[in-house]
Short mmCIF file of C-alpha atoms in Angstrom, two decimals:
data_model
loop_
_atom_site.label_atom_id
_atom_site.label_comp_id
_atom_site.label_asym_id
_atom_site.label_seq_id
_atom_site.Cartn_x
_atom_site.Cartn_y
_atom_site.Cartn_z
CA ASP A 6 44.91 -16.82 -35.58
CA SER A 7 42.30 -14.87 -37.52
CA PRO A 8 42.28 -11.06 -37.44
CA ILE A 9 40.54 -9.42 -34.39
CA GLN A 10 37.16 -7.80 -35.33
CA THR A 11 35.48 -5.14 -33.26
CA ILE A 12 31.76 -5.29 -33.19
CA LYS A 13 29.83 -2.31 -31.95
CA ILE A 14 26.31 -2.95 -30.69
CA ALA A 15 24.04 0.11 -30.94
CA ALA A 16 20.37 0.67 -29.85
CA PRO A 17 17.84 0.70 -32.67
CA THR A 18 17.63 4.15 -34.34
CA THR A 19 14.00 3.88 -35.25
CA ALA A 20 11.47 4.41 -32.40
CA LEU A 21 8.79 1.87 -31.85
CA LEU A 22 5.39 2.82 -33.32
CA PRO A 23 2.36 3.18 -30.89
CA ALA A 24 0.85 0.06 -29.56
CA ILE A 25 -2.36 -1.42 -30.95
CA GLU A 26 -5.45 -0.26 -29.04
CA ILE A 27 -8.46 -2.39 -28.42
CA PRO A 28 -11.47 -0.30 -27.54
CA GLY A 29 -12.84 -1.10 -24.07
CA VAL A 30 -9.96 -3.31 -23.15
CA ALA A 31 -7.50 -2.40 -20.38
CA GLY A 32 -5.52 -5.33 -19.12
CA PHE A 33 -8.03 -8.03 -19.49
CA LEU A 34 -9.83 -9.27 -22.57
CA ASP A 35 -12.98 -11.29 -22.26
CA PRO A 36 -13.00 -14.01 -25.06
CA GLY A 37 -16.72 -14.35 -24.67
CA LEU A 38 -17.26 -10.91 -26.23
CA TYR A 39 -15.49 -11.94 -29.48
CA GLU A 40 -17.24 -15.11 -30.64
CA ASP A 41 -16.68 -14.03 -34.32
CA GLY A 42 -12.98 -13.21 -33.69
CA LEU A 43 -11.13 -10.26 -32.38
CA LYS A 44 -11.05 -7.58 -35.04
CA LEU A 45 -8.03 -5.23 -34.65
CA ILE A 46 -8.43 -1.95 -36.57
CA ILE A 47 -5.03 -0.23 -36.61
CA ASN A 48 -4.30 3.29 -37.67
CA ASN A 49 -1.88 3.58 -40.53
CA TYR A 50 1.70 4.14 -39.60
CA PRO A 51 3.60 7.14 -40.95
CA LEU A 52 4.74 7.02 -44.61
CA ILE A 53 2.70 3.84 -45.33
CA GLN A 54 2.94 2.79 -48.88
CA ALA A 55 1.09 0.33 -51.12
CA GLY A 56 3.09 -2.81 -51.38
CA ASP A 57 4.25 -2.75 -47.82
CA ASN A 58 4.26 -6.14 -46.09
CA VAL A 59 2.67 -6.08 -42.58
CA MET A 60 2.74 -8.96 -40.12
CA LEU A 61 0.72 -9.20 -36.86
CA TYR A 62 2.25 -11.19 -34.01
CA ALA A 63 -0.24 -12.59 -31.52
CA LEU A 64 2.02 -14.20 -28.94
CA ALA A 65 1.16 -16.16 -25.76
CA LYS A 66 4.24 -15.74 -23.62
CA VAL A 67 3.81 -18.78 -21.39
CA ALA A 68 2.90 -22.22 -22.71
CA GLY A 69 0.38 -20.79 -25.14
CA VAL A 70 -0.07 -20.91 -28.85
CA ASP A 71 1.26 -18.09 -31.10
CA GLU A 72 -0.46 -16.76 -34.21
CA ILE A 73 1.09 -14.75 -37.02
CA LEU A 74 -1.13 -13.00 -39.61
CA THR A 75 0.07 -11.21 -42.70
CA LEU A 76 -1.24 -8.60 -45.22
CA ARG A 77 0.00 -6.59 -48.13
CA VAL A 78 -0.91 -2.89 -48.11
CA ASP A 79 -2.96 -1.73 -51.08
CA GLU A 80 -4.20 1.66 -52.18
CA SER A 81 -7.49 1.19 -50.44
CA ILE A 82 -5.76 0.78 -47.09
CA VAL A 83 -3.67 3.92 -47.81
CA ASP A 84 -6.76 5.93 -48.66
CA ARG A 85 -8.80 4.53 -45.71
CA GLY A 86 -6.25 5.38 -43.07
CA THR A 87 -6.52 1.97 -41.25
CA PHE A 88 -5.76 -1.61 -41.74
CA THR A 89 -7.29 -4.63 -40.10
CA PHE A 90 -6.43 -8.09 -38.74
CA THR A 91 -8.89 -10.49 -37.22
CA VAL A 92 -7.70 -13.10 -34.58
CA ASP A 93 -9.72 -16.22 -34.52
CA ALA A 94 -12.00 -16.87 -31.53
CA ASP A 95 -10.50 -20.32 -31.21
CA TRP A 96 -7.14 -18.71 -30.63
CA LEU A 97 -8.51 -16.53 -27.91
CA ASN A 98 -10.20 -19.57 -26.18
CA THR A 99 -7.15 -21.78 -26.57
CA ASN A 100 -5.02 -19.12 -24.67
CA SER A 101 -7.77 -18.36 -22.07
CA GLY A 102 -6.19 -17.42 -18.73
CA LEU A 103 -2.83 -16.44 -20.23
CA ASP A 104 -1.04 -13.14 -20.93
CA VAL A 105 -0.73 -12.44 -24.66
CA SER A 106 0.69 -9.68 -26.64
CA PHE A 107 -0.23 -8.09 -29.87
CA ALA A 108 2.28 -6.20 -32.06
CA TYR A 109 2.74 -5.57 -35.78
CA HIS A 110 5.76 -5.15 -38.05
CA PHE A 111 5.99 -3.58 -41.51
CA SER A 112 8.70 -3.84 -44.07
CA ARG A 113 9.64 -2.83 -47.61
CA LEU A 114 12.81 -2.29 -49.48
CA GLY A 115 14.83 0.30 -47.42
CA ALA A 116 12.29 0.71 -44.57
CA GLU A 117 10.78 -1.24 -41.66
CA GLY A 118 9.27 -0.58 -38.32
CA ALA A 119 7.53 -2.24 -35.46
CA SER A 120 4.92 -1.34 -32.75
CA GLU A 121 5.14 -1.40 -29.07
CA PRO A 122 3.51 -4.65 -27.84
CA LEU A 123 0.03 -4.48 -26.22
CA THR A 124 -0.16 -7.05 -23.48
CA VAL A 125 -3.51 -8.30 -22.14
CA ASN A 126 -4.73 -11.30 -20.17
CA ILE A 127 -7.43 -13.35 -21.92
CA SER A 128 -9.98 -13.96 -19.21
CA LYS A 129 -13.64 -13.32 -18.48
CA LYS A 130 -14.19 -9.96 -16.90
CA ARG A 131 -14.51 -10.12 -13.09
CA ASP A 132 -16.19 -7.52 -11.00
CA LEU A 133 -14.43 -7.57 -7.63
CA VAL A 134 -16.69 -6.27 -4.96
CA ALA A 135 -15.20 -4.65 -1.80
CA PRO A 136 -13.88 -6.91 0.98
CA ASN A 137 -15.81 -7.28 4.20
CA ILE A 138 -14.67 -6.14 7.67
CA PRO A 139 -16.50 -8.41 10.17
CA LEU A 140 -15.86 -6.03 13.21
CA ALA A 141 -16.90 -2.88 11.31
CA THR A 142 -20.22 -1.13 12.04
CA SER A 143 -21.74 -0.28 8.63
CA GLU A 144 -21.94 3.35 7.53
CA GLY A 145 -23.12 2.64 4.05
CA VAL A 146 -22.00 0.54 1.03
CA ALA A 147 -18.44 -0.60 1.50
CA LYS A 148 -17.98 1.86 4.33
CA GLY A 149 -17.70 1.36 8.13
CA SER A 150 -15.87 1.96 11.36
CA VAL A 151 -14.29 -0.23 14.02
CA ASN A 152 -14.09 0.63 17.70
CA ILE A 153 -10.36 0.79 18.23
CA LYS A 154 -10.68 -0.97 21.59
CA ALA A 155 -11.99 -4.01 19.74
CA ALA A 156 -9.01 -4.06 17.36
CA LEU A 157 -6.16 -4.21 19.97
CA ASP A 158 -5.24 -7.67 18.78
CA GLY A 159 -5.77 -6.97 15.09
CA ILE A 160 -8.74 -7.34 12.79
CA LYS A 161 -9.94 -9.78 10.13
CA VAL A 162 -10.61 -8.99 6.46
CA GLU A 163 -12.83 -11.28 4.42
CA VAL A 164 -12.73 -11.56 0.58
CA PRO A 165 -15.45 -13.15 -1.61
CA SER A 166 -14.91 -16.58 -3.08
CA ILE A 167 -12.08 -16.62 -5.73
CA VAL A 168 -10.40 -19.13 -7.93
CA VAL A 169 -8.08 -21.05 -5.70
CA THR A 170 -5.22 -20.88 -8.23
CA ASP A 171 -5.28 -17.07 -8.13
CA THR A 172 -2.84 -15.14 -6.11
CA VAL A 173 -4.77 -13.01 -3.64
CA ARG A 174 -3.47 -10.30 -1.30
CA VAL A 175 -5.08 -7.63 0.71
CA ARG A 176 -3.80 -4.06 0.32
CA TRP A 177 -3.89 -1.95 3.52
CA ASP A 178 -3.81 1.21 1.60
CA ALA A 179 -3.06 4.64 3.11
CA GLY A 180 -1.17 6.09 0.16
CA ALA A 181 1.64 4.79 -2.07
CA ASP A 182 4.39 5.34 0.52
CA LYS A 183 2.45 3.68 3.34
CA SER A 184 0.72 0.79 1.56
CA GLU A 185 1.00 -2.77 2.99
CA LEU A 186 0.23 -5.99 1.19
CA LEU A 187 -1.00 -8.92 3.33
CA ASP A 188 -1.04 -12.60 2.47
CA PRO A 189 -3.98 -14.84 3.27
CA ASP A 190 -4.31 -16.85 6.53
CA ASP A 191 -4.69 -20.24 4.83
CA GLU A 192 -5.10 -22.00 1.47
CA THR A 193 -8.74 -20.83 1.15
CA LYS A 194 -7.51 -17.38 0.50
CA LYS A 195 -10.64 -15.83 1.95
CA LEU A 196 -9.44 -14.61 5.33
CA PHE A 197 -6.64 -12.15 6.06
CA THR A 198 -5.27 -10.84 9.45
CA VAL A 199 -4.41 -7.21 9.89
CA PRO A 200 -1.90 -7.05 12.79
CA ALA A 201 -2.35 -4.45 15.44
CA LYS A 202 0.92 -2.82 14.54
CA LEU A 203 -0.59 -1.84 11.15
CA ILE A 204 -3.75 -0.53 12.76
CA ALA A 205 -2.03 1.74 15.28
CA PRO A 206 -1.08 4.60 12.83
CA TYR A 207 -4.85 4.95 11.89
CA ILE A 208 -6.35 5.50 15.33
CA GLY A 209 -9.01 8.18 14.78
CA LYS A 210 -8.38 8.07 10.98
CA ARG A 211 -9.73 6.41 7.84
CA LEU A 212 -8.07 4.32 5.10
CA CYS A 213 -8.87 2.19 2.08
CA VAL A 214 -8.83 -1.55 2.27
CA ARG A 215 -8.94 -3.64 -0.93
CA TYR A 216 -7.74 -6.84 -2.33
CA GLU A 217 -5.77 -7.69 -5.40
CA ILE A 218 -6.04 -10.76 -7.51
CA THR A 219 -3.47 -12.02 -10.07
CA PRO A 220 -5.05 -14.89 -12.11
CA SER A 221 -2.87 -17.98 -12.61
CA GLY A 222 -0.82 -17.51 -15.76
CA SER A 223 -1.04 -13.79 -15.72
CA SER A 224 1.15 -10.91 -14.58
CA MET A 225 -1.85 -8.58 -14.57
CA THR A 226 -3.41 -7.54 -11.31
CA LEU A 227 -7.10 -7.00 -10.72
CA ASN A 228 -8.07 -4.51 -7.95
CA SER A 229 -11.29 -4.83 -5.99
CA THR A 230 -13.53 -1.93 -4.95
CA ALA A 231 -12.15 -0.31 -1.92
CA TYR A 232 -13.68 -0.56 1.60
CA ASP A 233 -13.58 2.78 3.33
CA LEU A 234 -12.57 1.88 6.89
CA GLY A 235 -12.39 4.16 9.89
CA PHE A 236 -11.23 3.53 13.47
CA THR A 237 -12.52 5.40 16.50
CA ASP A 238 -10.10 7.58 18.49
CA LEU A 239 -8.56 7.25 21.91
CA VAL A 240 -8.97 9.89 24.60
CA SER A 241 -6.75 10.82 27.56
CA THR A 242 -8.70 8.56 29.87
CA ASP A 243 -7.78 5.65 27.77
CA PHE A 244 -4.11 6.11 28.81
CA THR A 245 -2.75 5.24 32.30
CA PRO A 246 -0.87 8.33 33.74
CA ALA A 247 2.81 8.01 34.65
CA SER A 248 3.84 7.37 38.25
CA CYS A 249 6.64 8.83 40.33
CA THR A 250 8.83 5.87 41.11
CA LYS A 251 11.91 7.68 42.48
CA PRO A 252 11.48 8.79 45.08
CA PRO A 253 8.22 6.83 45.38
CA SER A 254 5.57 9.53 45.65
CA SER A 255 1.87 9.87 45.34
CA GLY A 256 -0.04 13.13 45.88
CA THR A 257 3.01 15.03 47.14
CA LEU A 258 6.68 15.19 46.19
CA SER A 259 9.37 16.05 48.71
CA ILE A 260 12.11 18.46 47.37
CA GLN A 261 14.47 17.07 50.00
CA ALA A 262 13.77 13.53 48.99
CA VAL A 263 14.40 14.32 45.29
CA LYS A 264 17.78 15.89 46.25
CA ALA A 265 18.72 12.79 48.24
CA ALA A 266 17.71 10.54 45.39
CA GLY A 267 19.77 12.56 42.89
CA GLY A 268 16.61 13.51 40.91
CA ALA A 269 13.13 12.19 40.33
CA GLU A 270 12.07 9.40 38.01
CA PHE A 271 8.71 8.90 36.34
CA THR A 272 7.62 5.54 34.90
CA GLN A 273 5.13 5.23 32.12
CA THR A 274 3.53 1.81 31.67
CA PRO A 275 2.37 0.52 28.22
CA TRP A 276 -0.52 2.27 26.49
CA PRO A 277 -2.96 0.71 24.00
CA LEU A 278 -1.22 -0.52 20.78
CA PHE A 279 2.28 -0.08 22.30
CA PHE A 280 4.94 -0.73 19.80
CA GLU A 281 8.68 -0.12 19.05
CA GLY A 282 9.31 2.99 17.11
CA GLN A 283 6.37 5.07 18.22
CA LEU A 284 7.40 8.57 19.27
CA MET A 285 6.80 9.26 22.95
CA ARG A 286 7.53 12.38 25.05
CA MET A 287 7.02 13.20 28.62
CA THR A 288 6.58 16.70 29.97
CA ALA A 289 6.64 18.36 33.41
CA VAL A 290 4.68 21.55 33.92
CA ALA A 291 4.66 23.72 37.07
CA GLY A 292 3.15 27.13 36.47
CA ALA A 293 5.12 28.73 33.69
CA SER A 294 8.00 26.27 34.03
CA ILE A 295 8.26 23.45 31.54
CA TYR A 296 10.77 20.57 31.40
CA TYR A 297 10.80 17.77 28.80
CA LEU A 298 11.81 14.56 30.56
CA ARG A 299 11.89 12.79 27.23
CA GLY A 300 11.97 14.29 23.76
CA THR A 301 11.40 17.85 22.93
CA LYS A 302 8.63 20.25 22.25
CA GLU A 303 8.95 19.40 18.61
CA LYS A 304 9.35 15.60 18.74
CA GLY A 305 9.17 12.61 21.06
CA LEU A 306 11.84 9.96 21.15
CA PRO A 307 11.25 6.49 19.50
CA VAL A 308 10.25 3.69 21.85
CA THR A 309 13.15 1.13 21.93
CA SER A 310 12.86 -2.56 21.83
CA GLY A 311 14.29 -2.69 25.29
CA GLU A 312 11.37 -0.46 26.61
CA VAL A 313 8.92 -2.77 24.86
CA SER A 314 10.48 -5.83 26.45
CA ALA A 315 10.62 -4.13 29.89
CA LYS A 316 6.99 -2.95 29.39
CA LYS A 317 7.88 0.50 30.81
CA ILE A 318 9.51 3.80 29.94
CA ILE A 319 11.46 5.66 32.59
CA ALA A 320 12.36 9.41 32.39
CA ALA A 321 14.29 11.51 34.78
CA LEU A 322 13.53 14.97 36.22
CA PRO A 323 16.67 16.72 37.45
CA VAL A 324 17.16 18.14 40.90
CA SER A 325 17.72 21.60 39.49
CA PHE A 326 14.23 21.76 38.01
CA VAL A 327 12.59 20.56 41.24
CA GLU A 328 14.60 22.95 43.35
CA SER A 329 13.48 25.86 41.23
CA LEU A 330 9.87 25.18 42.19
CA SER A 331 8.12 26.80 45.23
CA VAL A 332 6.89 24.75 48.16
CA ASN A 333 3.15 23.98 47.79
CA SER A 334 3.36 24.61 44.00
CA THR A 335 1.72 21.96 41.72
CA LEU A 336 3.76 19.74 39.45
CA SER A 337 2.06 17.91 36.59
CA VAL A 338 3.82 15.29 34.52
CA TYR A 339 2.09 13.80 31.48
CA SER A 340 3.11 11.53 28.52
CA GLU A 341 2.21 11.87 24.87
CA VAL A 342 2.57 9.36 22.11
CA SER A 343 2.43 9.63 18.35
CA TYR A 344 1.08 6.54 16.44
CA ASP A 345 1.77 8.09 13.10
CA GLY A 346 5.29 9.32 13.11
CA GLY A 347 4.77 12.65 14.76
CA ALA A 348 1.75 14.14 12.84
CA VAL A 349 -0.51 13.84 15.79
CA TYR A 350 0.27 13.26 19.50
CA LYS A 351 -2.20 11.73 21.99
CA LYS A 352 -2.02 13.24 25.35
CA PHE A 353 -2.31 10.97 28.53
CA GLN A 354 -3.78 11.72 31.88
CA ALA A 355 -1.34 13.63 34.05
CA ILE A 356 0.01 12.76 37.47
CA THR A 357 -0.27 15.87 39.76
CA LEU A 358 1.92 16.32 42.75
CA THR A 359 2.14 19.07 45.36
CA LEU A 360 5.71 20.10 46.27
CA LYS A 361 6.75 19.83 49.85
CA ALA A 362 9.97 20.80 51.47
#
């Protein structure tokens, strides 16, 4: 057997040089603007010397045609502070629709270096106007509001005609941590459905709606102008009050009946845009006395899948609280729900009962 050799692999010790910059180009390069070729003017790298060999790599990553250009540095380049490569217009057009990268490498005896790659997509500039929200009432250019009661089953978003080979998605954008991407309804890629569950957190609020296009053959994403969309709010009369279902009571509540039943129960039926995970609390108030049947002063409890399936939420009021109340006093029980994780609670209409012996 041959002697064992140990090979240590180390990261390059020389940092990459700054990427080439193309003025006015950020992500997409329109070949129609460079009919005489793309002239790349590159600032000299540190310690450039006459006699250095420099190579430009113009690489099409997927099924494209690569191009490699070379030059030898002379004193005029050293004095000028820049060196230049020109990429043929034919090469740009040949790789139209593809991602390409530009980078350079220099070498001389005892020294070499390379730049970071600059990646762009060769395609005609596309101005992506804002999407359309058919249900929205216009409030100006790319701005409107939807009556929340018309959106209980979701809403549609329309995007303008696009190239069918593009990947298109709608971004339901309320900030980086709450953003949602939606796929198109069909192969035309023009219509998107926003489900009611995504609408619920924005009752009485606004958000941006835009669409994103990734051209075929590219990893670059184009973003449309945003549509500033608002939803009207819900008020207490839009919510059905809870009912006293144990002992069954309406108008009055018998303290003795509550004792016999082992406590009172209040049932809340579904509210508009009723979904699992929403925070819901139920509160009983009688004069200065307060009792939280569900949740606490600080926070409601999440609606469970079982409660969604049963289409009701039941909360108990203990005998001890009812017994502490005076005959003929008024007991009010009301529910509240937060659609947005606890930031805002919507208060329901209350059920009001008069205590009887």
